[in-house]
CSV table of C-alpha atoms in Angstrom, one decimal:
chain,number,residue,atom,x,y,z
A,1,MET,CA,105.5,-2.5,-93.5
A,2,GLY,CA,104.7,0.9,-95.0
A,3,GLN,CA,101.7,-0.5,-96.8
A,4,LEU,CA,100.5,-2.2,-93.6
A,5,LEU,CA,100.9,1.0,-91.5
A,6,SER,CA,99.0,3.0,-94.2
A,7,LYS,CA,96.2,0.5,-94.2
A,8,ALA,CA,96.0,0.4,-90.4
A,9,LYS,CA,95.9,4.2,-90.3
A,10,GLU,CA,92.9,4.2,-92.7
A,11,GLN,CA,91.1,1.7,-90.4
A,12,LEU,CA,91.5,3.7,-87.2
A,13,TYR,CA,88.3,4.9,-85.7
A,14,ASP,CA,87.6,8.4,-84.5
A,15,CYS,CA,88.0,8.3,-80.7
A,16,LYS,CA,85.2,10.8,-80.1
A,17,LEU,CA,82.9,8.7,-82.2
A,18,VAL,CA,83.8,5.5,-80.3
A,19,THR,CA,83.3,7.3,-76.9
A,20,GLY,CA,79.9,8.6,-78.0
A,21,LYS,CA,78.8,5.1,-79.1
A,22,LEU,CA,80.0,3.6,-75.8
A,23,ARG,CA,78.2,6.2,-73.8
A,24,ALA,CA,74.9,5.6,-75.7
A,25,MET,CA,75.2,1.9,-75.2
A,26,LEU,CA,75.9,2.4,-71.4
A,27,GLN,CA,72.9,4.7,-71.1
A,28,SER,CA,70.7,2.3,-72.9
A,29,ALA,CA,71.8,-0.6,-70.7
A,30,ASP,CA,71.3,1.5,-67.6
A,31,GLU,CA,67.8,2.4,-68.6
A,32,GLN,CA,67.1,-1.3,-69.3
A,33,VAL,CA,68.3,-2.2,-65.8
A,34,ARG,CA,66.2,0.5,-64.2
A,35,SER,CA,63.1,-0.7,-66.1
A,36,LEU,CA,63.7,-4.3,-65.1
A,37,LYS,CA,64.2,-3.3,-61.4
A,38,LYS,CA,60.9,-1.4,-61.5
A,39,GLN,CA,59.1,-4.3,-63.1
A,40,SER,CA,60.6,-6.7,-60.6
A,41,MET,CA,59.5,-4.5,-57.7
A,42,PHE,CA,56.1,-4.1,-59.2
A,43,LEU,CA,55.6,-7.9,-59.6
A,44,SER,CA,56.9,-8.6,-56.1
A,45,GLN,CA,54.3,-6.1,-54.7
A,46,ILE,CA,51.6,-7.8,-56.7
A,47,ALA,CA,52.7,-11.3,-55.5
A,48,ALA,CA,52.8,-10.0,-51.9
A,49,LYS,CA,49.1,-9.1,-52.1
A,50,THR,CA,47.9,-12.5,-53.5
A,51,ILE,CA,46.4,-15.4,-51.5
A,52,PRO,CA,47.8,-18.8,-52.5
A,53,ASN,CA,45.3,-21.3,-53.8
A,54,GLY,CA,46.0,-23.7,-50.9
A,55,ILE,CA,45.2,-21.1,-48.2
A,56,HIS,CA,42.0,-20.0,-50.1
A,57,CYS,CA,41.0,-23.6,-50.4
A,58,LEU,CA,41.6,-24.1,-46.7
A,59,SER,CA,39.5,-21.1,-45.8
A,60,MET,CA,36.6,-22.1,-48.0
A,61,ARG,CA,36.4,-25.7,-46.7
A,62,LEU,CA,36.6,-24.6,-43.1
A,63,THR,CA,33.9,-21.9,-43.7
A,64,ILE,CA,31.5,-24.4,-45.3
A,65,ASP,CA,31.9,-26.9,-42.4
A,66,TYR,CA,31.6,-24.2,-39.7
A,67,TYR,CA,28.2,-23.0,-40.9
A,68,LEU,CA,27.0,-26.7,-41.1
A,69,LEU,CA,27.8,-27.0,-37.4
A,70,PRO,CA,24.9,-26.7,-34.9
A,71,LEU,CA,25.1,-23.5,-32.8
A,72,GLU,CA,25.8,-25.3,-29.6
A,73,LYS,CA,29.0,-26.8,-31.1
A,74,ARG,CA,30.4,-23.4,-32.2
A,75,VAL,CA,31.4,-22.5,-28.6
A,76,PHE,CA,34.9,-22.6,-27.3
A,77,PRO,CA,35.6,-23.8,-23.7
A,78,ARG,CA,37.0,-21.8,-20.8
A,79,ARG,CA,35.2,-18.6,-21.6
A,80,GLU,CA,35.6,-17.5,-18.0
A,81,ASN,CA,39.3,-16.9,-18.7
A,82,LEU,CA,38.7,-14.2,-21.3
A,83,GLU,CA,38.5,-11.4,-18.8
A,84,ASN,CA,40.8,-12.8,-16.1
A,85,PRO,CA,43.6,-10.2,-15.7
A,86,ASP,CA,45.8,-12.7,-13.9
A,87,LEU,CA,46.4,-14.7,-17.1
A,88,TYR,CA,48.6,-13.9,-20.2
A,89,HIS,CA,46.5,-12.3,-22.9
A,90,TYR,CA,47.4,-12.0,-26.6
A,91,ALA,CA,45.7,-10.0,-29.3
A,92,LEU,CA,45.9,-11.3,-32.9
A,93,PHE,CA,44.1,-9.7,-35.8
A,94,SER,CA,44.2,-11.8,-39.0
A,95,ASP,CA,42.3,-12.9,-42.1
A,96,ASN,CA,44.8,-15.7,-42.8
A,97,VAL,CA,43.9,-19.0,-41.1
A,98,LEU,CA,47.2,-20.7,-41.7
A,99,ALA,CA,49.3,-17.8,-40.5
A,100,ALA,CA,47.1,-17.4,-37.3
A,101,SER,CA,47.4,-21.2,-36.7
A,102,VAL,CA,51.2,-20.9,-36.8
A,103,VAL,CA,51.3,-18.0,-34.3
A,104,VAL,CA,49.0,-19.8,-31.8
A,105,ASN,CA,50.7,-23.2,-32.3
A,106,SER,CA,54.3,-21.8,-31.9
A,107,THR,CA,53.3,-19.7,-28.8
A,108,ILE,CA,51.7,-22.7,-27.0
A,109,LYS,CA,54.5,-25.2,-28.0
A,110,ASN,CA,57.0,-22.9,-26.4
A,111,ALA,CA,54.9,-21.8,-23.3
A,112,LYS,CA,55.9,-23.1,-19.9
A,113,GLU,CA,52.3,-23.0,-18.6
A,114,PRO,CA,50.0,-23.2,-21.6
A,115,GLU,CA,46.9,-23.2,-19.5
A,116,LYS,CA,47.5,-19.6,-18.4
A,117,HIS,CA,47.5,-18.2,-22.0
A,118,VAL,CA,44.5,-16.6,-23.6
A,119,PHE,CA,44.3,-15.8,-27.3
A,120,HIS,CA,41.9,-13.1,-28.5
A,121,LEU,CA,41.6,-13.5,-32.3
A,122,VAL,CA,39.7,-11.0,-34.5
A,123,SER,CA,39.0,-11.7,-38.1
A,124,ASP,CA,36.7,-10.3,-40.8
A,125,LYS,CA,33.3,-11.6,-41.9
A,126,LEU,CA,34.8,-13.5,-44.8
A,127,ASN,CA,37.2,-15.5,-42.6
A,128,PHE,CA,35.4,-15.5,-39.3
A,129,GLY,CA,33.8,-19.0,-39.9
A,130,ALA,CA,37.1,-20.5,-41.1
A,131,MET,CA,39.1,-19.1,-38.2
A,132,ASN,CA,36.5,-20.5,-35.7
A,133,MET,CA,36.4,-23.9,-37.4
A,134,TRP,CA,40.1,-24.3,-37.5
A,135,PHE,CA,40.5,-23.7,-33.7
A,136,LEU,CA,37.4,-25.8,-32.9
A,137,LEU,CA,39.1,-28.7,-34.7
A,138,ASN,CA,42.6,-27.8,-33.4
A,139,PRO,CA,42.2,-26.4,-29.9
A,140,PRO,CA,45.4,-25.0,-28.5
A,141,GLY,CA,45.8,-27.6,-25.7
A,142,LYS,CA,44.8,-26.2,-22.3
A,143,ALA,CA,45.1,-22.6,-23.5
A,144,THR,CA,42.0,-20.4,-24.1
A,145,ILE,CA,41.0,-19.1,-27.4
A,146,HIS,CA,38.2,-16.8,-28.6
A,147,VAL,CA,37.4,-15.6,-32.1
A,148,GLU,CA,35.5,-12.4,-33.0
A,149,ASN,CA,34.3,-10.7,-36.1
A,150,VAL,CA,35.5,-7.1,-36.6
A,151,ASP,CA,32.4,-6.3,-38.7
A,152,GLU,CA,30.3,-7.0,-35.6
A,153,PHE,CA,31.9,-4.2,-33.6
A,154,LYS,CA,29.1,-1.7,-34.0
A,155,TRP,CA,30.9,1.0,-32.1
A,156,LEU,CA,33.6,0.9,-34.7
A,157,ASN,CA,31.8,3.2,-37.3
A,158,SER,CA,32.8,6.1,-39.4
A,159,SER,CA,31.3,8.7,-37.0
A,160,TYR,CA,33.7,7.5,-34.3
A,161,CYS,CA,36.7,6.2,-36.3
A,162,PRO,CA,38.4,8.8,-38.6
A,163,VAL,CA,40.3,6.2,-40.6
A,164,LEU,CA,37.1,4.3,-41.4
A,165,ARG,CA,35.5,7.6,-42.6
A,166,GLN,CA,38.6,8.2,-44.8
A,167,LEU,CA,38.6,4.7,-46.2
A,168,GLU,CA,35.0,5.1,-47.2
A,169,SER,CA,35.7,8.5,-48.9
A,170,ALA,CA,35.5,8.9,-52.7
A,171,ALA,CA,39.1,10.4,-52.8
A,172,MET,CA,40.5,7.3,-51.0
A,173,LYS,CA,38.6,4.9,-53.3
A,174,GLU,CA,40.0,6.8,-56.3
A,175,TYR,CA,43.5,6.6,-54.9
A,176,TYR,CA,43.2,2.8,-54.5
A,177,PHE,CA,41.2,1.8,-57.5
A,178,LYS,CA,41.7,4.3,-60.4
A,179,SER,CA,43.7,2.3,-62.9
A,180,ASP,CA,45.2,5.4,-64.6
A,181,HIS,CA,46.4,7.0,-61.4
A,182,GLN,CA,49.4,9.1,-62.1
A,183,THR,CA,51.6,7.4,-59.4
A,184,THR,CA,51.5,3.8,-60.5
A,185,GLY,CA,55.1,3.0,-59.6
A,186,SER,CA,56.1,0.1,-57.3
A,187,SER,CA,56.6,2.4,-54.3
A,188,ASN,CA,53.1,3.8,-54.6
A,189,LEU,CA,51.7,0.3,-55.3
A,190,LYS,CA,53.0,-0.7,-51.9
A,191,TYR,CA,50.7,1.8,-50.2
A,192,ARG,CA,47.7,0.6,-52.3
A,193,ASN,CA,47.9,-2.9,-50.7
A,194,PRO,CA,44.4,-4.1,-49.7
A,195,LYS,CA,45.6,-4.6,-46.1
A,196,TYR,CA,45.5,-0.8,-45.7
A,197,LEU,CA,41.8,-0.9,-46.5
A,198,SER,CA,41.1,-3.4,-43.8
A,199,MET,CA,40.0,-2.3,-40.3
A,200,LEU,CA,41.8,-5.3,-39.0
A,201,ASN,CA,45.0,-3.4,-39.7
A,202,HIS,CA,43.8,-0.3,-37.7
A,203,LEU,CA,42.1,-2.2,-34.8
A,204,ARG,CA,45.4,-2.1,-32.9
A,205,PHE,CA,44.6,1.6,-31.9
A,206,TYR,CA,41.4,0.4,-30.1
A,207,LEU,CA,42.7,-2.3,-27.8
A,208,PRO,CA,41.0,-0.9,-24.6
A,209,GLN,CA,37.7,-0.6,-26.4
A,210,VAL,CA,37.9,-4.2,-27.6
A,211,TYR,CA,39.2,-5.5,-24.2
A,212,PRO,CA,37.9,-3.2,-21.5
A,213,LYS,CA,38.5,-5.6,-18.6
A,214,LEU,CA,42.2,-6.3,-19.3
A,215,ASN,CA,45.1,-4.2,-18.0
A,216,LYS,CA,47.9,-5.6,-20.2
A,217,ILE,CA,47.9,-7.4,-23.5
A,218,LEU,CA,50.6,-8.6,-25.9
A,219,PHE,CA,49.9,-7.7,-29.5
A,220,LEU,CA,51.2,-10.1,-32.2
A,221,ASP,CA,51.2,-9.8,-36.0
A,222,ASP,CA,50.2,-12.9,-38.0
A,223,ASP,CA,53.5,-13.0,-39.8
A,224,ILE,CA,55.6,-13.9,-36.8
A,225,VAL,CA,56.8,-17.2,-35.2
A,226,VAL,CA,57.2,-17.5,-31.4
A,227,GLN,CA,60.3,-19.5,-30.4
A,228,LYS,CA,60.4,-19.0,-26.6
A,229,ASP,CA,58.2,-18.6,-23.6
A,230,LEU,CA,56.9,-15.0,-23.7
A,231,THR,CA,55.6,-14.6,-20.1
A,232,GLY,CA,58.8,-12.7,-19.2
A,233,LEU,CA,57.3,-9.7,-21.1
A,234,TRP,CA,54.6,-9.3,-18.5
A,235,LYS,CA,57.3,-8.8,-15.9
A,236,VAL,CA,59.1,-6.0,-17.9
A,237,ASP,CA,58.7,-2.6,-16.2
A,238,LEU,CA,57.5,-0.2,-18.8
A,239,ASN,CA,58.4,2.7,-16.5
A,240,GLY,CA,55.0,4.4,-17.0
A,241,LYS,CA,55.0,4.0,-20.7
A,242,VAL,CA,52.2,2.5,-22.8
A,243,ASN,CA,54.0,0.5,-25.5
A,244,GLY,CA,56.9,-1.9,-25.0
A,245,ALA,CA,58.6,-2.5,-28.4
A,246,VAL,CA,61.9,-3.3,-30.0
A,247,GLU,CA,63.6,-0.3,-31.6
A,248,THR,CA,64.6,-0.6,-35.2
A,249,CYS,CA,67.0,2.4,-35.9
A,250,GLY,CA,70.6,1.7,-37.0
A,251,GLU,CA,73.0,4.4,-37.9
A,252,SER,CA,70.4,6.5,-39.8
A,253,PHE,CA,67.8,3.9,-40.8
A,254,HIS,CA,64.3,3.7,-39.5
A,255,ARG,CA,64.2,7.1,-37.8
A,256,PHE,CA,61.2,9.3,-37.8
A,257,ASP,CA,62.2,11.3,-40.9
A,258,LYS,CA,61.9,8.1,-43.0
A,259,TYR,CA,58.2,7.7,-42.1
A,260,LEU,CA,56.9,11.3,-41.6
A,261,ASN,CA,56.7,14.4,-43.8
A,262,PHE,CA,58.9,16.9,-41.9
A,263,SER,CA,58.2,19.6,-44.4
A,264,ASN,CA,54.8,19.8,-42.8
A,265,PRO,CA,54.9,22.3,-39.8
A,266,HIS,CA,52.7,20.1,-37.6
A,267,ILE,CA,55.3,17.3,-37.9
A,268,ALA,CA,58.3,19.6,-37.6
A,269,ARG,CA,57.0,21.2,-34.4
A,270,ASN,CA,56.1,18.1,-32.6
A,271,PHE,CA,58.6,15.4,-33.5
A,272,ASP,CA,62.4,14.9,-33.7
A,273,PRO,CA,63.4,13.7,-37.2
A,274,ASN,CA,66.2,11.7,-35.6
A,275,ALA,CA,64.0,9.9,-33.0
A,276,CYS,CA,64.3,6.1,-33.2
A,277,GLY,CA,61.6,4.1,-34.8
A,278,TRP,CA,60.2,0.9,-33.4
A,279,ALA,CA,58.5,-2.2,-34.7
A,280,TYR,CA,54.9,-3.4,-34.7
A,281,GLY,CA,54.5,-7.1,-34.6
A,282,MET,CA,55.2,-7.9,-30.9
A,283,ASN,CA,54.2,-5.1,-28.6
A,284,MET,CA,53.3,-5.2,-24.9
A,285,PHE,CA,50.6,-2.6,-24.2
A,286,ASP,CA,49.7,-1.3,-20.7
A,287,LEU,CA,46.0,-0.7,-21.2
A,288,ASP,CA,45.5,1.1,-17.9
A,289,VAL,CA,48.1,3.8,-18.8
A,290,TRP,CA,46.6,3.8,-22.4
A,291,LYS,CA,43.3,4.9,-21.0
A,292,LYS,CA,44.8,7.5,-18.7
A,293,LYS,CA,46.8,9.0,-21.5
A,294,ASP,CA,43.8,8.8,-23.9
A,295,ILE,CA,46.0,7.1,-26.6
A,296,THR,CA,43.0,6.5,-28.9
A,297,GLY,CA,42.2,10.2,-28.7
A,298,ILE,CA,45.7,11.1,-29.7
A,299,TYR,CA,45.6,8.7,-32.6
A,300,HIS,CA,42.2,10.2,-33.7
A,301,LYS,CA,43.7,13.7,-33.6
A,302,TRP,CA,46.6,12.9,-36.0
A,303,GLN,CA,44.4,10.7,-38.2
A,304,ASN,CA,41.9,13.6,-38.7
A,305,MET,CA,44.8,15.9,-39.6
A,306,ASN,CA,46.0,13.4,-42.3
A,307,GLU,CA,42.8,13.5,-44.4
A,308,ASP,CA,44.8,14.3,-47.5
A,309,ARG,CA,47.8,12.1,-46.6
A,310,VAL,CA,50.0,15.2,-46.0
A,311,LEU,CA,51.6,14.0,-42.8
A,312,TRP,CA,52.3,10.4,-43.9
A,313,LYS,CA,51.2,8.2,-46.8
A,314,LEU,CA,49.4,5.2,-45.5
A,315,GLY,CA,49.8,2.3,-43.0
A,316,THR,CA,49.7,2.0,-39.2
A,317,LEU,CA,53.4,2.4,-38.3
A,318,PRO,CA,53.6,6.2,-39.0
A,319,PRO,CA,50.6,7.1,-36.9
A,320,GLY,CA,51.8,4.6,-34.3
A,321,LEU,CA,55.1,6.4,-34.0
A,322,MET,CA,53.3,9.7,-33.6
A,323,THR,CA,50.7,8.4,-31.2
A,324,PHE,CA,53.2,6.6,-28.9
A,325,TYR,CA,55.9,9.3,-29.2
A,326,GLY,CA,57.5,9.6,-25.8
A,327,LEU,CA,55.4,6.7,-24.5
A,328,THR,CA,57.4,3.7,-25.9
A,329,HIS,CA,59.7,1.7,-23.7
A,330,PRO,CA,62.5,-0.1,-25.7
A,331,LEU,CA,62.7,-3.8,-25.2
A,332,ASP,CA,65.8,-5.9,-25.6
A,333,LYS,CA,66.3,-6.8,-29.2
A,334,SER,CA,66.4,-10.5,-28.6
A,335,TRP,CA,62.7,-10.4,-27.9
A,336,HIS,CA,61.9,-9.5,-31.5
A,337,VAL,CA,64.1,-10.1,-34.6
A,338,LEU,CA,62.8,-8.5,-37.8
A,339,GLY,CA,63.4,-8.7,-41.5
A,340,LEU,CA,62.8,-12.3,-42.5
A,341,GLY,CA,60.5,-11.1,-45.2
A,342,TYR,CA,63.1,-9.0,-47.0
A,343,ASN,CA,66.6,-9.2,-45.6
A,344,PRO,CA,68.7,-12.2,-46.8
A,345,SER,CA,71.6,-11.5,-44.5
A,346,ILE,CA,70.2,-11.8,-40.9
A,347,ASP,CA,72.7,-13.5,-38.6
A,348,LYS,CA,71.5,-17.1,-38.0
A,349,ARG,CA,72.5,-16.8,-34.3
A,350,ASP,CA,70.3,-13.8,-33.9
A,351,ILE,CA,67.4,-15.7,-35.4
A,352,GLU,CA,67.9,-18.7,-33.2
A,353,LYS,CA,68.2,-16.8,-29.9
A,354,ALA,CA,65.2,-14.6,-30.7
A,355,ALA,CA,61.9,-15.0,-28.7
A,356,VAL,CA,59.9,-13.9,-31.8
A,357,ILE,CA,61.0,-13.8,-35.4
A,358,HIS,CA,59.1,-11.6,-37.8
A,359,TYR,CA,58.6,-12.0,-41.6
A,360,ASN,CA,57.9,-8.4,-42.2
A,361,GLY,CA,58.3,-7.5,-45.9
A,362,ASN,CA,56.9,-8.9,-49.1
A,363,MET,CA,58.4,-12.4,-48.8
A,364,LYS,CA,55.9,-13.9,-46.5
A,365,PRO,CA,56.6,-17.6,-45.5
A,366,TRP,CA,53.3,-18.8,-47.0
A,367,LEU,CA,54.1,-17.3,-50.4
A,368,GLU,CA,56.3,-18.9,-53.2
A,369,LEU,CA,58.6,-15.9,-53.1
A,370,ALA,CA,59.5,-16.6,-49.5
A,371,MET,CA,63.2,-16.9,-48.8
A,372,THR,CA,64.0,-20.6,-48.5
A,373,LYS,CA,66.6,-20.2,-45.8
A,374,TYR,CA,64.0,-18.7,-43.4
A,375,ARG,CA,61.0,-20.8,-44.3
A,376,SER,CA,61.8,-23.8,-42.1
A,377,TYR,CA,61.3,-21.8,-38.9
A,378,TRP,CA,57.7,-21.2,-40.0
A,379,VAL,CA,56.6,-24.5,-41.6
A,380,LYS,CA,57.6,-26.6,-38.6
A,381,TYR,CA,54.5,-25.3,-36.8
A,382,ILE,CA,52.0,-26.3,-39.6
A,383,LYS,CA,50.0,-29.4,-39.1
A,384,PHE,CA,50.7,-31.1,-42.5
A,385,ASP,CA,49.0,-34.3,-41.4
A,386,HIS,CA,45.6,-32.5,-40.9
A,387,PRO,CA,43.1,-33.7,-43.5
A,388,TYR,CA,42.1,-30.1,-44.5
A,389,VAL,CA,45.8,-29.2,-45.0
A,390,ARG,CA,46.4,-32.4,-47.0
A,391,GLY,CA,43.2,-31.9,-49.0
A,392,CYS,CA,44.2,-28.4,-50.1
A,393,LYS,CA,47.7,-29.6,-51.0
A,394,LEU,CA,49.4,-27.1,-48.7
A,395,GLY,CA,52.3,-29.5,-48.1
A,396,GLU,CA,53.3,-29.5,-51.8
């Protein structure tokens, strides 16, 4: 026993040495986890910016066939409805044919009076032909549809539009495209998404200029699905406000201080950091009040002040929060349920009773990284039996 105890004593490790080694191992493991998290976020941002082969194929085939059509066959019926203020008008700005088709298809399938609905689509020059061809081949029943090309809006130029001037600047191009930019982390990559360079993303601030004869319009993002008749939104009293939207703030989340730089005196003087944020994606806009309040002018003022991105980084929600500050009427949350593109724990009951569900976030339903549990709400509005869809293997 004495010999055994003696031998055991010799084999005892120094506790300080063991503690030091364990701390080093823990630190190394922690650094590895952080590195893998950054890599995962970086790759998810890259994936979110990609266009799946099937959607690219669909767009190319539709574009080719559109430009082979005689001019007289490129016209949509019921053009007289486009400026009729007694109908239900929707604005949808998209460069994704499949996503736009789901928005229109889901709206019409759940509408009580489809013939009273008018869809105003705007795309870019690359997807204009494809968007037209899809809806010429797949008209939305008795509803009216019209497709325009944002690049043909001659009034939308850099002398009038501050964000267009900024997007064309050398500093902005360097921010987007310089490969050795010092802020290459995933959080900054998010703001270097090509969607921020597209005027389709900023066109929402020019609705009265695009639709001068309308008095109300419902703005929809292309990553939403409509599940109920939306005509009740036109009956909601906005109480003199311009924007009807669902608020997104919880205990402390999605308040103004999460989006704006309150260390800047212009922000600190004009806004409450605890003010509640709201969501783009489904917004009822009163265009008559918009014009009276000169909303586009307010947007231009703030955009001009953000030349060096000192008030906010990029995107359209921060300037939207500022432009419509005090001019937003909160809608009931059941109109618009968000988070299907990033939040895996949304209550299924909330999703199923929502009028509109929104796949905001990176996990868009048309991407492979979409959350399987939410994808079925979107895919049921795709026409998988359509020859173009089958030909591009979008059902696989």
